[in-house]
């Protein structure tokens, strides 16, 4: 009953309350990034959601669009601005996704929505992560976030799908607050972001 009905009410209520309470921070970060990123404070990208339905995710733009002499984007760590690094370390870049939650694209808790191009790389078990709405935070995020392997992350995602409950969601929310405070698992060692998923080694991907 919670998974099918009450979870959506829970998401909407918390997301709306969060946006109201965080509105001063939202405004300040938006204005700062507007001037630092040439009028582009937000980052939009297509992501697969529930049942692999594509939606547009919203985040604060933590990296600029600088390119090399060949017109290719510079590596992530070179495009990550000081303000962007602060926004990412404090997880403030996730705040706009509360809008996605209000729209019903996302849940507060669930597997993180990944890139559309990964859809063809999943095995049958990994595809099950799309049986629930993607989340701003999730079981994988409080168990390592970007510091764990893709295989571990997918195992945590599917475990969550099979064990969704109000108590589990509350536990993940509390653990997320702790992770944000201590700033654990934000990126893989030596990288600004998580390395790309290249498919399953056992499948030759």
Coordinates of C-alpha atoms in Angstrom, one line a residue, residues 1-203:
X1 CA 0.0 0.0 0.0
X2 CA 2.8 2.4 0.9
X3 CA 4.7 1.7 -2.4
X4 CA 1.6 2.1 -4.6
X5 CA -0.1 5.0 -2.9
X6 CA 1.3 6.6 0.3
X7 CA 4.8 7.0 -1.0
X8 CA 3.7 9.5 -3.5
X9 CA 1.9 11.5 -0.9
X10 CA 5.0 11.3 1.3
X11 CA 7.2 12.5 -1.6
X12 CA 4.9 15.5 -2.5
X13 CA 4.5 16.7 1.1
X14 CA 8.2 16.6 1.9
X15 CA 9.3 18.0 -1.5
X16 CA 6.9 21.0 -1.2
X17 CA 8.0 21.6 2.4
X18 CA 11.6 21.4 1.5
X19 CA 11.3 23.8 -1.4
X20 CA 9.6 26.4 0.9
X21 CA 12.2 26.0 3.6
X22 CA 15.1 26.0 1.2
X23 CA 13.8 28.8 -1.0
X24 CA 16.4 31.4 0.3
X25 CA 19.2 29.0 -0.5
X26 CA 17.6 28.2 -3.8
X27 CA 17.5 31.9 -4.8
X28 CA 21.0 32.7 -3.7
X29 CA 22.6 29.7 -5.5
X30 CA 20.6 30.4 -8.6
X31 CA 21.7 34.1 -8.8
X32 CA 25.3 33.1 -8.1
X33 CA 25.4 30.5 -10.8
X34 CA 23.5 32.7 -13.2
X35 CA 26.4 35.1 -13.2
X36 CA 29.2 32.5 -13.0
X37 CA 27.8 30.3 -15.8
X38 CA 26.9 32.9 -18.4
X39 CA 23.2 33.0 -17.5
X40 CA 22.8 29.2 -17.1
X41 CA 22.3 28.4 -13.5
X42 CA 20.6 25.1 -14.2
X43 CA 21.6 21.8 -15.8
X44 CA 19.0 19.8 -17.7
X45 CA 19.4 16.3 -19.0
X46 CA 17.2 13.5 -20.3
X47 CA 17.1 10.6 -17.8
X48 CA 15.0 7.3 -17.7
X49 CA 12.5 7.2 -14.9
X50 CA 9.7 4.8 -13.8
X51 CA 9.3 2.0 -16.4
X52 CA 12.2 3.7 -18.4
X53 CA 10.0 6.6 -19.3
X54 CA 12.3 9.5 -20.2
X55 CA 12.0 12.8 -18.3
X56 CA 14.2 15.9 -17.9
X57 CA 16.1 16.1 -14.7
X58 CA 16.9 19.5 -13.2
X59 CA 20.1 20.3 -11.2
X60 CA 22.2 23.3 -10.4
X61 CA 25.0 23.6 -13.0
X62 CA 28.2 22.9 -11.2
X63 CA 30.5 22.8 -14.2
X64 CA 31.1 25.4 -17.0
X65 CA 31.1 24.7 -20.7
X66 CA 34.8 25.4 -21.5
X67 CA 36.2 23.5 -24.4
X68 CA 39.6 22.7 -25.8
X69 CA 41.1 23.9 -29.1
X70 CA 39.2 21.1 -30.9
X71 CA 35.9 22.2 -29.6
X72 CA 35.6 19.2 -27.1
X73 CA 34.5 19.8 -23.6
X74 CA 37.4 19.8 -21.1
X75 CA 37.5 17.0 -18.5
X76 CA 35.0 17.3 -15.6
X77 CA 37.6 18.3 -13.0
X78 CA 38.8 21.2 -15.2
X79 CA 35.2 22.5 -15.7
X80 CA 34.2 22.2 -12.1
X81 CA 34.1 25.8 -10.8
X82 CA 34.9 26.7 -7.1
X83 CA 31.3 27.6 -6.5
X84 CA 30.2 24.5 -8.3
X85 CA 32.6 22.4 -6.2
X86 CA 31.0 23.8 -3.0
X87 CA 27.5 23.3 -4.3
X88 CA 28.4 19.7 -5.2
X89 CA 30.2 18.9 -1.9
X90 CA 27.2 20.2 0.1
X91 CA 24.8 18.5 -2.2
X92 CA 23.0 21.8 -2.9
X93 CA 23.1 20.9 -6.6
X94 CA 20.3 18.3 -5.9
X95 CA 17.8 20.9 -4.6
X96 CA 16.1 21.6 -8.0
X97 CA 15.2 18.0 -8.2
X98 CA 12.5 18.7 -5.6
X99 CA 10.7 20.2 -8.6
X100 CA 11.0 16.8 -10.4
X101 CA 9.5 15.1 -7.3
X102 CA 6.5 17.5 -7.3
X103 CA 5.9 16.8 -11.0
X104 CA 6.0 13.1 -10.3
X105 CA 9.1 12.4 -12.4
X106 CA 11.0 11.3 -9.3
X107 CA 10.7 10.2 -5.7
X108 CA 12.7 11.5 -2.7
X109 CA 14.0 7.9 -2.3
X110 CA 14.9 5.5 -5.1
X111 CA 17.6 4.5 -7.5
X112 CA 19.4 7.5 -8.9
X113 CA 18.3 8.3 -12.5
X114 CA 21.2 7.5 -14.8
X115 CA 22.0 8.3 -18.4
X116 CA 19.7 7.2 -21.2
X117 CA 22.6 5.6 -23.1
X118 CA 23.0 3.1 -20.2
X119 CA 19.6 1.5 -20.9
X120 CA 21.0 -0.9 -23.5
X121 CA 23.8 -1.9 -21.2
X122 CA 21.8 -3.3 -18.3
X123 CA 21.2 -7.0 -17.7
X124 CA 17.8 -8.2 -16.6
X125 CA 18.5 -7.7 -13.0
X126 CA 19.8 -4.2 -13.4
X127 CA 16.8 -3.2 -15.4
X128 CA 14.6 -3.8 -12.4
X129 CA 15.9 -0.5 -10.9
X130 CA 13.3 1.1 -13.1
X131 CA 10.4 -0.6 -11.4
X132 CA 10.1 2.3 -9.0
X133 CA 10.5 6.1 -9.5
X134 CA 14.1 7.2 -9.4
X135 CA 15.1 9.2 -6.3
X136 CA 17.1 12.2 -5.2
X137 CA 18.8 9.8 -2.8
X138 CA 18.7 6.1 -2.3
X139 CA 20.0 2.9 -0.7
X140 CA 23.1 3.0 -2.9
X141 CA 23.8 6.6 -2.0
X142 CA 23.8 6.0 1.7
X143 CA 26.0 2.9 1.2
X144 CA 28.8 4.6 -0.7
X145 CA 27.3 6.9 -3.4
X146 CA 29.9 7.4 -6.1
X147 CA 32.7 5.7 -4.2
X148 CA 31.4 2.2 -4.8
X149 CA 31.5 0.1 -8.0
X150 CA 28.6 0.1 -10.5
X151 CA 27.9 -3.6 -9.7
X152 CA 27.5 -2.8 -6.0
X153 CA 25.4 0.2 -6.8
X154 CA 23.0 -1.8 -9.0
X155 CA 22.7 -4.5 -6.3
X156 CA 21.7 -1.9 -3.8
X157 CA 19.2 -0.4 -6.2
X158 CA 17.4 -3.7 -6.8
X159 CA 17.5 -4.6 -3.1
X160 CA 15.6 -1.3 -2.5
X161 CA 13.0 -2.1 -5.2
X162 CA 12.3 -5.4 -3.4
X163 CA 12.2 -3.8 0.1
X164 CA 10.4 -0.4 -0.3
X165 CA 8.8 0.6 3.0
X166 CA 8.1 3.8 5.0
X167 CA 10.6 2.8 7.7
X168 CA 13.3 2.1 5.1
X169 CA 12.7 5.5 3.4
X170 CA 12.9 7.3 6.7
X171 CA 16.1 5.5 7.5
X172 CA 17.6 6.5 4.1
X173 CA 16.6 10.1 4.7
X174 CA 18.3 10.2 8.0
X175 CA 21.5 8.5 6.7
X176 CA 21.5 11.0 3.7
X177 CA 21.6 13.9 6.1
X178 CA 24.5 12.3 7.9
X179 CA 26.3 11.7 4.5
X180 CA 25.8 15.3 3.5
X181 CA 27.2 16.6 6.8
X182 CA 30.3 14.4 6.6
X183 CA 30.6 14.6 2.8
X184 CA 31.2 11.0 2.2
X185 CA 31.3 9.2 -1.2
X186 CA 30.6 12.3 -3.3
X187 CA 33.0 11.1 -6.0
X188 CA 35.4 8.3 -6.8
X189 CA 39.0 8.8 -5.7
X190 CA 40.8 11.1 -8.1
X191 CA 37.7 11.9 -10.1
X192 CA 35.2 14.8 -10.1
X193 CA 32.3 12.5 -10.9
X194 CA 31.5 8.8 -11.2
X195 CA 33.2 7.1 -14.1
X196 CA 31.0 6.1 -17.0
X197 CA 29.2 2.7 -16.9
X198 CA 30.6 0.6 -19.8
X199 CA 28.3 -2.4 -19.4
X200 CA 28.7 -5.7 -17.7
X201 CA 32.1 -7.4 -17.9
X202 CA 30.4 -10.8 -18.0
X203 CA 28.4 -9.7 -21.0

